[in-house]
Coordinates of C-alpha atoms and ligand atoms in Angstrom, one line a residue:
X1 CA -74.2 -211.5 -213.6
X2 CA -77.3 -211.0 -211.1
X3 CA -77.5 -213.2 -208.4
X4 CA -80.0 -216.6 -208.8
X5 CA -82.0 -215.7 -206.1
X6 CA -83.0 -219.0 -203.9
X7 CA -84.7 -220.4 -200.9
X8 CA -82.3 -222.4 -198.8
X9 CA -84.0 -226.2 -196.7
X10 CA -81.8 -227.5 -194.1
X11 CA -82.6 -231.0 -193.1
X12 CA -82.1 -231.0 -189.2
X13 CA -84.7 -233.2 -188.0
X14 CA -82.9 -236.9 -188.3
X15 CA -82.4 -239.5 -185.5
X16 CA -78.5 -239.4 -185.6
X17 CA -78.8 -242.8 -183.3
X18 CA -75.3 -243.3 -184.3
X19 CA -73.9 -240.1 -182.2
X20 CA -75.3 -242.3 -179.0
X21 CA -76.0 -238.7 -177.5
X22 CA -79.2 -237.4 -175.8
X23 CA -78.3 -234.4 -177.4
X24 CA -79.7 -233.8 -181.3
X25 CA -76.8 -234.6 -183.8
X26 CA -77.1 -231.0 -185.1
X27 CA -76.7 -229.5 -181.7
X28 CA -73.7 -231.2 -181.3
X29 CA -70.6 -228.8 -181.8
X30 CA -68.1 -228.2 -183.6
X31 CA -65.1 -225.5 -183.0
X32 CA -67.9 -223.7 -180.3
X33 CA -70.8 -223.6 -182.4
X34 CA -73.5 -226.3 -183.2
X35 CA -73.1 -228.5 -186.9
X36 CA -76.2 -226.4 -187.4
X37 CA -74.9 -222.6 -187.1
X38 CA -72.2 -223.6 -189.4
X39 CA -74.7 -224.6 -192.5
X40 CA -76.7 -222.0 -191.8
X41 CA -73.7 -219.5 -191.7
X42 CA -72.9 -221.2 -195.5
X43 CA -76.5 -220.6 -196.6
X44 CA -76.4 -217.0 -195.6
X45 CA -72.7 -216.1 -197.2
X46 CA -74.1 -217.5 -200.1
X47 CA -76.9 -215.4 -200.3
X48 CA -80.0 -217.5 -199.7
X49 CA -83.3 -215.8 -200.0
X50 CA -85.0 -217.2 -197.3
X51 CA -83.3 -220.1 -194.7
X52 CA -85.7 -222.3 -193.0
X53 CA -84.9 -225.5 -191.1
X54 CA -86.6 -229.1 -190.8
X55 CA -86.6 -229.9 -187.0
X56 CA -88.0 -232.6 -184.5
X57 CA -90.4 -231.5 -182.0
X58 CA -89.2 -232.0 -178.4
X59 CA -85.5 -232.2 -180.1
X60 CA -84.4 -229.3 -178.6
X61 CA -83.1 -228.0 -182.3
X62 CA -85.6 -225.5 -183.1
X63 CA -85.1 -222.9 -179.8
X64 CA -81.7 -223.5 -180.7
X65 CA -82.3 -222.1 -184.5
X66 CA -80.4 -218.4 -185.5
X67 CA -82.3 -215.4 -185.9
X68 CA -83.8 -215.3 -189.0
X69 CA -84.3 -218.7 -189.8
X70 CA -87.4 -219.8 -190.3
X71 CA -88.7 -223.2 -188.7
X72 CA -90.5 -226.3 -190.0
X73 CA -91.6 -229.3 -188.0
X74 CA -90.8 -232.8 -189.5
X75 CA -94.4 -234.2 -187.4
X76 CA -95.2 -237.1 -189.9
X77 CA -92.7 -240.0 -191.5
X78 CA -89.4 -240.7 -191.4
X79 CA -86.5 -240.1 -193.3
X80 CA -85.2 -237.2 -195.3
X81 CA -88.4 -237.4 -197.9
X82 CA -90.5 -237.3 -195.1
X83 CA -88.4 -234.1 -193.9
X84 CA -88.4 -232.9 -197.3
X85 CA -92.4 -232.7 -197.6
X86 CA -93.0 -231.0 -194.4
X87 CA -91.8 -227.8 -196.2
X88 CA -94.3 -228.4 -198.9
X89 CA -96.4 -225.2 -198.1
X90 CA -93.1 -223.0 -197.2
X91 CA -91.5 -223.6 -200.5
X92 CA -91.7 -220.9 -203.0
X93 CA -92.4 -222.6 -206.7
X94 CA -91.5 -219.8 -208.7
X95 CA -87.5 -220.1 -207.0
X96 CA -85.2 -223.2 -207.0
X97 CA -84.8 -224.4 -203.9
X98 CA -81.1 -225.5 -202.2
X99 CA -81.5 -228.8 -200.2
X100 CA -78.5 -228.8 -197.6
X101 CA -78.3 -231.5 -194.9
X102 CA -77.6 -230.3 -191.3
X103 CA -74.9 -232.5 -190.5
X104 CA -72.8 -231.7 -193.1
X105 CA -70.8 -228.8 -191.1
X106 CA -68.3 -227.8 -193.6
X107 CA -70.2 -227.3 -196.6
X108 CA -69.1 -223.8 -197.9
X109 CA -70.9 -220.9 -199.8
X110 CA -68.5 -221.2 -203.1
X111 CA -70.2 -224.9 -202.9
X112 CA -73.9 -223.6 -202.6
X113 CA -73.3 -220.9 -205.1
X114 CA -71.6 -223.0 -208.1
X115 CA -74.7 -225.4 -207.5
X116 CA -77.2 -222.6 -208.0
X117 CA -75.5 -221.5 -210.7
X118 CA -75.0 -225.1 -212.5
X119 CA -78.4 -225.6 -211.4
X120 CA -80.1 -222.7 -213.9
X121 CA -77.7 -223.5 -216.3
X122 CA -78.4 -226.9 -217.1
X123 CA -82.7 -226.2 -216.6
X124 CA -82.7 -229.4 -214.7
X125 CA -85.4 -230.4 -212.5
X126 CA -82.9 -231.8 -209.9
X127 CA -78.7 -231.1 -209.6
X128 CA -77.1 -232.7 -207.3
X129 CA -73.5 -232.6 -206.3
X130 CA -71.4 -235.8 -206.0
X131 CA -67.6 -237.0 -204.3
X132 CA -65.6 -240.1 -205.3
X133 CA -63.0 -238.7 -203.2
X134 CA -64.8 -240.2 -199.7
X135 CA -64.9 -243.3 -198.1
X136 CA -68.0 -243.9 -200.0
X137 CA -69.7 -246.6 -197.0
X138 CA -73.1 -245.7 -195.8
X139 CA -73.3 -242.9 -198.2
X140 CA -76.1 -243.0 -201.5
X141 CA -74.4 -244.6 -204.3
X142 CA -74.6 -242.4 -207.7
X143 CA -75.7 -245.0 -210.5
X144 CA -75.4 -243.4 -213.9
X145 CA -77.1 -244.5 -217.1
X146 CA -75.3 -244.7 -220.1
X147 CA -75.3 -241.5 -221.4
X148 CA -74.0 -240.1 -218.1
X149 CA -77.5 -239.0 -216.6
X150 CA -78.6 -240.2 -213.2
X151 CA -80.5 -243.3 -212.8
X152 CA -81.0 -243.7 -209.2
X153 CA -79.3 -243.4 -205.9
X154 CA -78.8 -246.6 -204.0
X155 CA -78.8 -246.2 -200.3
X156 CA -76.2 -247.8 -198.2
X157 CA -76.9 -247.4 -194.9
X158 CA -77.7 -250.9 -194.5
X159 CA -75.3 -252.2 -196.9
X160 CA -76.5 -256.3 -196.5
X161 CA -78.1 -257.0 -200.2
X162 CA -77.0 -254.4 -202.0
X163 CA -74.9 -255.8 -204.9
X164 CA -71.1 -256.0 -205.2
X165 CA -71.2 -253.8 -208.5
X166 CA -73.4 -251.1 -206.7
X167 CA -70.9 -251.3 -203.6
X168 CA -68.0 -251.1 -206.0
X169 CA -69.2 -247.3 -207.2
X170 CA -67.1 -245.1 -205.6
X171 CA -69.5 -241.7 -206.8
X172 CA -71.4 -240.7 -203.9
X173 CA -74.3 -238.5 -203.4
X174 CA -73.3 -235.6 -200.6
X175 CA -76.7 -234.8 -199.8
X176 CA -76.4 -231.4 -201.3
X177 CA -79.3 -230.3 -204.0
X178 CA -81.2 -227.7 -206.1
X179 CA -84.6 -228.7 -207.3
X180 CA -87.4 -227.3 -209.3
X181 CA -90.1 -227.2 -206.4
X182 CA -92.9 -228.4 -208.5
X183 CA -91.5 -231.6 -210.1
X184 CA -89.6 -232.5 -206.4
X185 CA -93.2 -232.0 -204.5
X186 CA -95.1 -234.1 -207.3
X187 CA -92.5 -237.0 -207.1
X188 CA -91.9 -237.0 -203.5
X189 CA -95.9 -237.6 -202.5
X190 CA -94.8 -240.7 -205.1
X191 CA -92.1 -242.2 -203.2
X192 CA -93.3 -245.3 -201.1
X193 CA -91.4 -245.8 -197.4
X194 CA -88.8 -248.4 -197.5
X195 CA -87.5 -249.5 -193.3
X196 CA -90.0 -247.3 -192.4
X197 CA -88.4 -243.8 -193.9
X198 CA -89.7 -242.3 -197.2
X199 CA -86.2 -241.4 -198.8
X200 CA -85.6 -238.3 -200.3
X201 CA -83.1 -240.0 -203.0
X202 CA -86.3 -241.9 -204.3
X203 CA -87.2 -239.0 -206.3
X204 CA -84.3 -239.4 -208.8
X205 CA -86.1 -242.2 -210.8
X206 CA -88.9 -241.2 -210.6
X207 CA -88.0 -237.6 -211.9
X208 CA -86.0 -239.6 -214.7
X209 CA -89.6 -241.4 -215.5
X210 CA -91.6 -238.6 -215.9
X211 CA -88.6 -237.3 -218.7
X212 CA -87.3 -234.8 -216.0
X213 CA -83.4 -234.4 -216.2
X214 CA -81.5 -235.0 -213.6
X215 CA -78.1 -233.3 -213.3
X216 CA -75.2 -234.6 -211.3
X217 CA -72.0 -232.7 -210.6
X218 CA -68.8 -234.1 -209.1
X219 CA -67.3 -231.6 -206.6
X220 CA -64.0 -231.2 -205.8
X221 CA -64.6 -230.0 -201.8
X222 CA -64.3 -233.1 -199.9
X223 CA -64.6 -231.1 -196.8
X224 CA -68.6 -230.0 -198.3
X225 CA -69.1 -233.7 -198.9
X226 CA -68.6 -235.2 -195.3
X227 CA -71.1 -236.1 -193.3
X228 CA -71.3 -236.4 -189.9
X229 CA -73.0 -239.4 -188.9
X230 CA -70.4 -240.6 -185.4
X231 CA -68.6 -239.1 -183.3
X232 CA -65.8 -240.1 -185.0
X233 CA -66.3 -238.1 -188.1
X234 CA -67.5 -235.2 -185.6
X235 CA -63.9 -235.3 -184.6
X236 CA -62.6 -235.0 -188.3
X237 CA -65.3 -232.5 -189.1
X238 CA -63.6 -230.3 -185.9
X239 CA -60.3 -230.9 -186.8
X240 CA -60.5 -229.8 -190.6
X241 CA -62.6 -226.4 -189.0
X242 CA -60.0 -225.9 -186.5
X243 CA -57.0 -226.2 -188.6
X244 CA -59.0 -223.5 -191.0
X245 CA -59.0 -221.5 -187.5
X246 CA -55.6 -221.9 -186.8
X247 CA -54.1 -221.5 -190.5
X248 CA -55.8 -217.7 -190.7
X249 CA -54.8 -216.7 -187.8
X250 CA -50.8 -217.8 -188.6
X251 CA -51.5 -215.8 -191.6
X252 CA -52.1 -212.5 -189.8
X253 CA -49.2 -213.3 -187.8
X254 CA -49.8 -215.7 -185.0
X255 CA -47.2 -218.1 -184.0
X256 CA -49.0 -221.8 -182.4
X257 CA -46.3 -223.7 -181.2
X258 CA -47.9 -226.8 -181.1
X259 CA -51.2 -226.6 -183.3
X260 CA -52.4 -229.8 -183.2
X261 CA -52.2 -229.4 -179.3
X262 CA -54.2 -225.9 -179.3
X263 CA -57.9 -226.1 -179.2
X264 CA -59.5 -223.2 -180.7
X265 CA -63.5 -221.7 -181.3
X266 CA -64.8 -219.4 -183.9
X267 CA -64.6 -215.8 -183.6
X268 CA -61.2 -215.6 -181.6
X269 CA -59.5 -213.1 -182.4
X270 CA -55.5 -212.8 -182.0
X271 CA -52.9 -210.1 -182.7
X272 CA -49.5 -210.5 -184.6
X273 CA -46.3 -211.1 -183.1
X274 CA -48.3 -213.3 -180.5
X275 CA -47.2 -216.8 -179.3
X276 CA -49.4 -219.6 -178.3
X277 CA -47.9 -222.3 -176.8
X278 CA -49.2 -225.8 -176.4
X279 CA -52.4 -226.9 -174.6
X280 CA -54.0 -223.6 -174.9
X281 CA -57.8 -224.0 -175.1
X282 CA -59.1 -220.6 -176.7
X283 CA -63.0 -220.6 -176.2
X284 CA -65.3 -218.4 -179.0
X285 CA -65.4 -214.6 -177.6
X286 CA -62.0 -214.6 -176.7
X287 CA -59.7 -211.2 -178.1
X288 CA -56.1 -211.6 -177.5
X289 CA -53.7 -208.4 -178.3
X290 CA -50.1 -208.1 -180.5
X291 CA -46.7 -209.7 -178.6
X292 CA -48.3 -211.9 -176.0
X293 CA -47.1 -214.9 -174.7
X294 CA -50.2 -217.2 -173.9
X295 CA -49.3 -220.7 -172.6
X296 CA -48.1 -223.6 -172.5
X297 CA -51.6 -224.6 -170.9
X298 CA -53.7 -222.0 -170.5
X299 CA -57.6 -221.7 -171.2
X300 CA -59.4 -218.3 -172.0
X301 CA -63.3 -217.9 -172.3
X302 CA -64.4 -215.0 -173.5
X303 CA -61.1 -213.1 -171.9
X304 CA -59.8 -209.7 -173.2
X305 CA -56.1 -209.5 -173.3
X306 CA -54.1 -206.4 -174.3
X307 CA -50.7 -206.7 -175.9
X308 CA -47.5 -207.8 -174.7
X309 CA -49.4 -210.0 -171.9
X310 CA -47.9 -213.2 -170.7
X311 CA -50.0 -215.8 -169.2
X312 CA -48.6 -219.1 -168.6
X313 CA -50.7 -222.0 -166.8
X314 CA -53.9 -220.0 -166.1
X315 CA -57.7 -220.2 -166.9
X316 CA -59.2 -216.9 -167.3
X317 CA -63.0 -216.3 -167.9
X318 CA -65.0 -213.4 -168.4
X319 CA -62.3 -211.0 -167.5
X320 CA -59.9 -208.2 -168.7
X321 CA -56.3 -208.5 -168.7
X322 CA -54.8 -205.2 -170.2
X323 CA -51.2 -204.1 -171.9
X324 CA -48.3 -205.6 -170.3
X325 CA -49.7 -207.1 -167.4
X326 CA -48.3 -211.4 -166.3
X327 CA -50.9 -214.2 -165.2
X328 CA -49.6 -217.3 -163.4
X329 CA -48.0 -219.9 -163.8
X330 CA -51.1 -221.3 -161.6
X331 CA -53.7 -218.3 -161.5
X332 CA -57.8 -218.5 -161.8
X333 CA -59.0 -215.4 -163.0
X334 CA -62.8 -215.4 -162.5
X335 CA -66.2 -213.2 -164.0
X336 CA -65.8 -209.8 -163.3
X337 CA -61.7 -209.6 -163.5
X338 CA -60.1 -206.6 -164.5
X339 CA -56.0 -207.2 -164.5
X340 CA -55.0 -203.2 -164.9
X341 CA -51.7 -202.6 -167.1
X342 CA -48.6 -203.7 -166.0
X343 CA -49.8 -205.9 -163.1
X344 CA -48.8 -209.1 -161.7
X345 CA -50.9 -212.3 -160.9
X346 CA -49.0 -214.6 -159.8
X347 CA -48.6 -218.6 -159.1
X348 CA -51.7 -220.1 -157.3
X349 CA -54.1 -216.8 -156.8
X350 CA -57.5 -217.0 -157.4
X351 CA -59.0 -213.6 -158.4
X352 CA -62.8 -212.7 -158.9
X353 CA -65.3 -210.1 -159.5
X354 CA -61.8 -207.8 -158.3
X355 CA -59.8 -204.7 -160.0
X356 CA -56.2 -205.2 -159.8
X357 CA -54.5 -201.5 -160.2
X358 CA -51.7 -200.6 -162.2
X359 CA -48.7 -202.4 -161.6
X360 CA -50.0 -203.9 -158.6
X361 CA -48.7 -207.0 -157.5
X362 CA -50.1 -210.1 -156.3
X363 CA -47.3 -212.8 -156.7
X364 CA -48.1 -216.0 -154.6
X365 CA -50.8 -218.3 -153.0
X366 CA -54.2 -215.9 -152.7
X367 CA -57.6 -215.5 -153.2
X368 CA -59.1 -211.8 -154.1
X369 CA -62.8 -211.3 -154.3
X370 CA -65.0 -208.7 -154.6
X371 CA -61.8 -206.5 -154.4
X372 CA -60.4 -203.3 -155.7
X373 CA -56.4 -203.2 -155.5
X374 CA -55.1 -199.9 -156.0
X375 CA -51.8 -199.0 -158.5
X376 CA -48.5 -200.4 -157.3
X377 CA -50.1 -201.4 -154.0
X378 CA -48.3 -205.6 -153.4
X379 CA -50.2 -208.0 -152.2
X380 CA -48.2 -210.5 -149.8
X381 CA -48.1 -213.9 -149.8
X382 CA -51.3 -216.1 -148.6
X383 CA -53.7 -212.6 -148.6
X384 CA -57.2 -213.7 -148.4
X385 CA -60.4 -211.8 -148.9
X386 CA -62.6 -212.7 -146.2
X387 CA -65.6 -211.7 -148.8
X388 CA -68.6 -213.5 -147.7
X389 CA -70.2 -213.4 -144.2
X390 CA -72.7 -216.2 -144.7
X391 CA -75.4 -213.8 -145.9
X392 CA -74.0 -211.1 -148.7
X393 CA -71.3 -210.5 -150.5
X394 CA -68.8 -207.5 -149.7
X395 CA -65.7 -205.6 -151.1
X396 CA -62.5 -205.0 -150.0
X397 CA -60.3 -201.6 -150.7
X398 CA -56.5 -201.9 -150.8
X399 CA -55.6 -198.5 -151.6
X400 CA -52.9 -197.3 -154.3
X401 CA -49.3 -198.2 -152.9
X402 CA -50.6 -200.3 -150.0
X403 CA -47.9 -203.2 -148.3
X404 CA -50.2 -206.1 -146.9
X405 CA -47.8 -208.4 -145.1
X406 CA -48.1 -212.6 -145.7
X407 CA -50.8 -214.5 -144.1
X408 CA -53.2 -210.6 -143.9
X409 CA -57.1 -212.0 -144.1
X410 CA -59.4 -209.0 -145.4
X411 CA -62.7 -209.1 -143.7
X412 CA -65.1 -207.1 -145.9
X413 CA -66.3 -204.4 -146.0
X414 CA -63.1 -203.0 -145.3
X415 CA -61.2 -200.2 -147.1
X416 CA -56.9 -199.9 -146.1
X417 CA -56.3 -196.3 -147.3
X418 CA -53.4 -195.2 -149.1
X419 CA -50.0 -196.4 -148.7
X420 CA -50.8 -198.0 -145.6
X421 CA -49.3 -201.1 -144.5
X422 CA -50.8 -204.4 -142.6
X423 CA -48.2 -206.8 -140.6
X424 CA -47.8 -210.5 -141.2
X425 CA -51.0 -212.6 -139.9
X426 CA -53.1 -209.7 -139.5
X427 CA -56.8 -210.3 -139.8
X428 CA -58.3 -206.6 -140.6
X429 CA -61.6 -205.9 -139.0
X430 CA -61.4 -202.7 -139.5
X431 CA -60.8 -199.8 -141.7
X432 CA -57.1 -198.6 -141.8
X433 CA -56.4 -195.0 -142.3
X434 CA -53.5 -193.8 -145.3
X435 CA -50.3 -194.3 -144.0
X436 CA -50.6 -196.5 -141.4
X437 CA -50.0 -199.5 -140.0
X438 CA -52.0 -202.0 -138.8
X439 CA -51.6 -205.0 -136.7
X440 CA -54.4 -207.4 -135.4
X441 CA -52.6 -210.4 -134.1
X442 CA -52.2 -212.1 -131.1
X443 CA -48.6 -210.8 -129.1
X444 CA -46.3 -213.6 -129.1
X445 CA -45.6 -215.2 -125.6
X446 CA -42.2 -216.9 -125.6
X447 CA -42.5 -220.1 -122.1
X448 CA -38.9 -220.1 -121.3
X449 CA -37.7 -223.8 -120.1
X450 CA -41.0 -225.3 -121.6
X451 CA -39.3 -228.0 -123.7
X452 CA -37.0 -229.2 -121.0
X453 CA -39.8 -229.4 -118.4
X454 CA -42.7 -231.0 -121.2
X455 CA -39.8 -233.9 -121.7
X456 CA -38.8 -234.1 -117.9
X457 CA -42.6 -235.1 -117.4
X458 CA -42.3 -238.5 -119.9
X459 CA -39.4 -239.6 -118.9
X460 CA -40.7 -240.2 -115.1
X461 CA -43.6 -241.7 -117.2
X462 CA -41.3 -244.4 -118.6
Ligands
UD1_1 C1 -78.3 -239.1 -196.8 C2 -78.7 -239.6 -198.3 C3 -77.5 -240.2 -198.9 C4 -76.3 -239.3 -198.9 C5 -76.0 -238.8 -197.5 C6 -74.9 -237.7 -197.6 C7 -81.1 -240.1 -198.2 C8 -82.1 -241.1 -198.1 N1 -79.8 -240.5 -198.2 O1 -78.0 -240.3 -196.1 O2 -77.8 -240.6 -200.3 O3 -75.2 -240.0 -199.5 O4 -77.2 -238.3 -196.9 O5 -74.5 -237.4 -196.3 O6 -81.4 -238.9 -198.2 N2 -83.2 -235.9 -191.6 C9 -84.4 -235.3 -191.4 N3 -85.5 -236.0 -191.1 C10 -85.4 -237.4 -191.1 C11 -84.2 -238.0 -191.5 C12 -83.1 -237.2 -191.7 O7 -84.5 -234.0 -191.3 O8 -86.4 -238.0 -190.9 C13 -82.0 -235.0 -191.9 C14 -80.9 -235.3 -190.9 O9 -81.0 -234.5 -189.7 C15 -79.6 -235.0 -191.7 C16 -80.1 -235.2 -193.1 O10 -81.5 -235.2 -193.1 O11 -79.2 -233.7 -191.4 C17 -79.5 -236.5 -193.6 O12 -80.0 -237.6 -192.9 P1 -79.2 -238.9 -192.5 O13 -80.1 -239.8 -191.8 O14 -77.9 -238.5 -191.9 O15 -79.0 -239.5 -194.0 P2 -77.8 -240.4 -194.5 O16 -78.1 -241.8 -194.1 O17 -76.5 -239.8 -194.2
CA2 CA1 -75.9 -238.1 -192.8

């Protein structure tokens, strides 16, 4: 069968009070990517002619809109009627057109599809999906006549009023909908505001009147039907798109430890055979090879890991960590990183904008930046790279097989050739040639008899 083709509406330009945010409830996001991206993303997979979104001027929503979708600004009324008729002149009358709202996150395509397909099989003006499998409080109530059809919609955002009966209905109205454009347009200019916001759910009735029919379909995805109105349910939104995340992934192989303790964004990617342990924070952009131990605690943003890494305790951003290579316990590895094969970062080092060689160690307590580190050069204790001299940045050249001793500061520009070798407390100045060695310390004085005299001197004091 030949795909329906349809336009798809997203609703994106309500209040959302209830998030108490500055930020637009659409913006706000979920698993790395706003509420928004994620219906959009379902309108697409499902094949939607043309996307456009309803948005707020000044709300910030519409520079934040994907390529490709179109936008239209919500300037007169309230309420998702009002929102509705902005789009008057963009809708196409010869297609139906797909209603989604923008804070429903975890509508899917299967869910957009079945409704277009319901929605030319009935030759209903209106089709609507419906849940009884929600808490059904603030949603639209579905009241049914007696032969099934839909009468009207009773809102229930502000619940005081509205009869027991109508609060007893458990059939709720998700907010999805396909819609003839021509009957929607004529009965929406109909509707009159109620609080202040011209309803988009007032159309139902009035469809009915004009001896429209109006279809309603119960769904079965309770993850399509919820709404995001709180923070709260923002949370439950998250955690049902996380555990999505996190249940492919084991699929293809990925052992979580402690998955309700792993925070993960879309497009992560992870090899098999790897274990993540608990507390791990794994930011969208983020590609972690086969075998590698990642965690407890450790937070990657847009890192590239080889396989068979470990990395225990460590946050990692913008940087490369290739095959075989250890971060941590205790490492920052900062923009610009590249962790070379089979290297060591060790407990408290602090690495950035730096290319650690081959098998090149740096095990405890320093900071590396703007740095190249040559192959199985090691990198003492406490090195520091004296990087910035107040004005500019400069780099610092360990050569391949280079010994720093502890407690060696690195005043940049400065290259130590080739197997050379720097002794403890050094602070290098200068260049070092291969194979040398290079000491720049004060010589140690040793006062003999000092103590005894220093003490002679407070006891005639006394
Ligand atoms: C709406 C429905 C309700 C349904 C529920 C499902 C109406 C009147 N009520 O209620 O029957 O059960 O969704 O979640 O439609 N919006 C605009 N412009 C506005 C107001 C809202 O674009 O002026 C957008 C919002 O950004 C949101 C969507 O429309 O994405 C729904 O608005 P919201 O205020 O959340 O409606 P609900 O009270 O949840
Ligand atoms: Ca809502």
């Amino acid at each position: 069968m030949a795909p329906i083709p349809f336009d798809c509406l997203i609703l994106a330009a309500g209040q959302g009070t209830r998030m108490r945010s500055r930020l637009a409830k659409v913006l706000h996001p979920l698993c790395g990517r706003p509420m928004l991206w994620w219906v959009v993303e379902a309108a697409r997979a499902a094949g939607a002619a043309r996307i456009a979104c309803v948005v707020r001027p000044g709300s910030g929503v519409g520079e934040r809109l994907p390529a490709g979708v179109e936008e239209i600004e919500q300037r007169v009324g309230e309420g998702t009627g009002a929102a509705v008729l902005a789009a008057r002149e963009w809708a196409d009358r010869e297609r139906p057109l797909v209603l989604l709202s923008g804070d429903h996150p975890l509508v899917s395509a299967e869910v957009v599809r079945a409704l277009v397909a319901e929605h030319a099989e009935s030759g209903a003006a209106a089709t609507l999906l419906t849940s009884d499998e929600l808490d059904p409080s603030g949603y639209g109530r579905v009241v049914r006549g007696a032969d099934g059809s839909v009468e009207r919609i009773v809102e229930t955002k502000h619940s005081e009023g509205v009869p027991d009966e109508i609060l007893a209905i458990r059939e709720v109205n998700i907010g999805i909908y396909a819609f003839r454009p021509e009957p929607l347009f004529a009965a929406l200019e109909r509707v009159r505001e109620e609080r202040g916001e011209r309803y988009l759910t007032a159309v139902f009735p009035l469809l009915a009147s004009a001896g429209e029919r109006v279809a309603a379909v119960p769904t079965t995805d309770v993850a399509a039907a919820f709404g995001v109105n709180t923070r709260v349910d923002l949370m439950r939104a998250e955690a049902v798109a996380r555990e999505r995340l996190i249940e492919r992934l084991a699929l293809a192989g990925v052992t979580f430890e402690a998955p309700q303790a792993t925070v993960i964004e879309v497009d992560v990617e992870i090899g098999p055979d790897t274990v993540i342990g608990a507390g791990c924070t794994l930011r969208a952009g983020t590609r972690v090879g086969s075998d590698c131990r990642i965690g407890p605690c450790a937070t990657l943003e847009r890192a590239r890991v080889g396989d068979g890494v470990t990395i225990e305790h460590a946050r990692l951003v913008d940087c490369e960590v290739h095959d075989g290579a250890t971060v941590g316990p205790f490492a920052y590895l900062r923009p610009g990183t590249v962790v070379r094969a089979g290297a060591k970062i060790g407990t408290f080092v602090e690495v950035k904008n730096a290319d650690i060689g081959e098998r090149a160690k740096v095990p405890h307590l320093s900071y590396l930046g703007d740095a190249e580190v040559g192959a199985d050069a090691n990198v003492a204790a406490g090195n520091i790279t004296a990087n910035y001299d107040g004005r500019a940045k400069h780099r610092t050249v360990i050569g391949p097989r280079v010994r720093t001793g502890v407690d060696t500061a690195f005043v940049a520009p400065v290259t130590i050739g080739e197997g050379a070798y720097t002794g403890a407390g050094s602070v290098i100045t200068k260049d070092v040639p291969p194979g040398a060695l290079a000491i720049a310390r004060a010589r140690q004085r040793n006062v003999e008899g000092w103590v005894e005299r220093f003490h002679g001197r407070d006891d005639k004091k006394a």
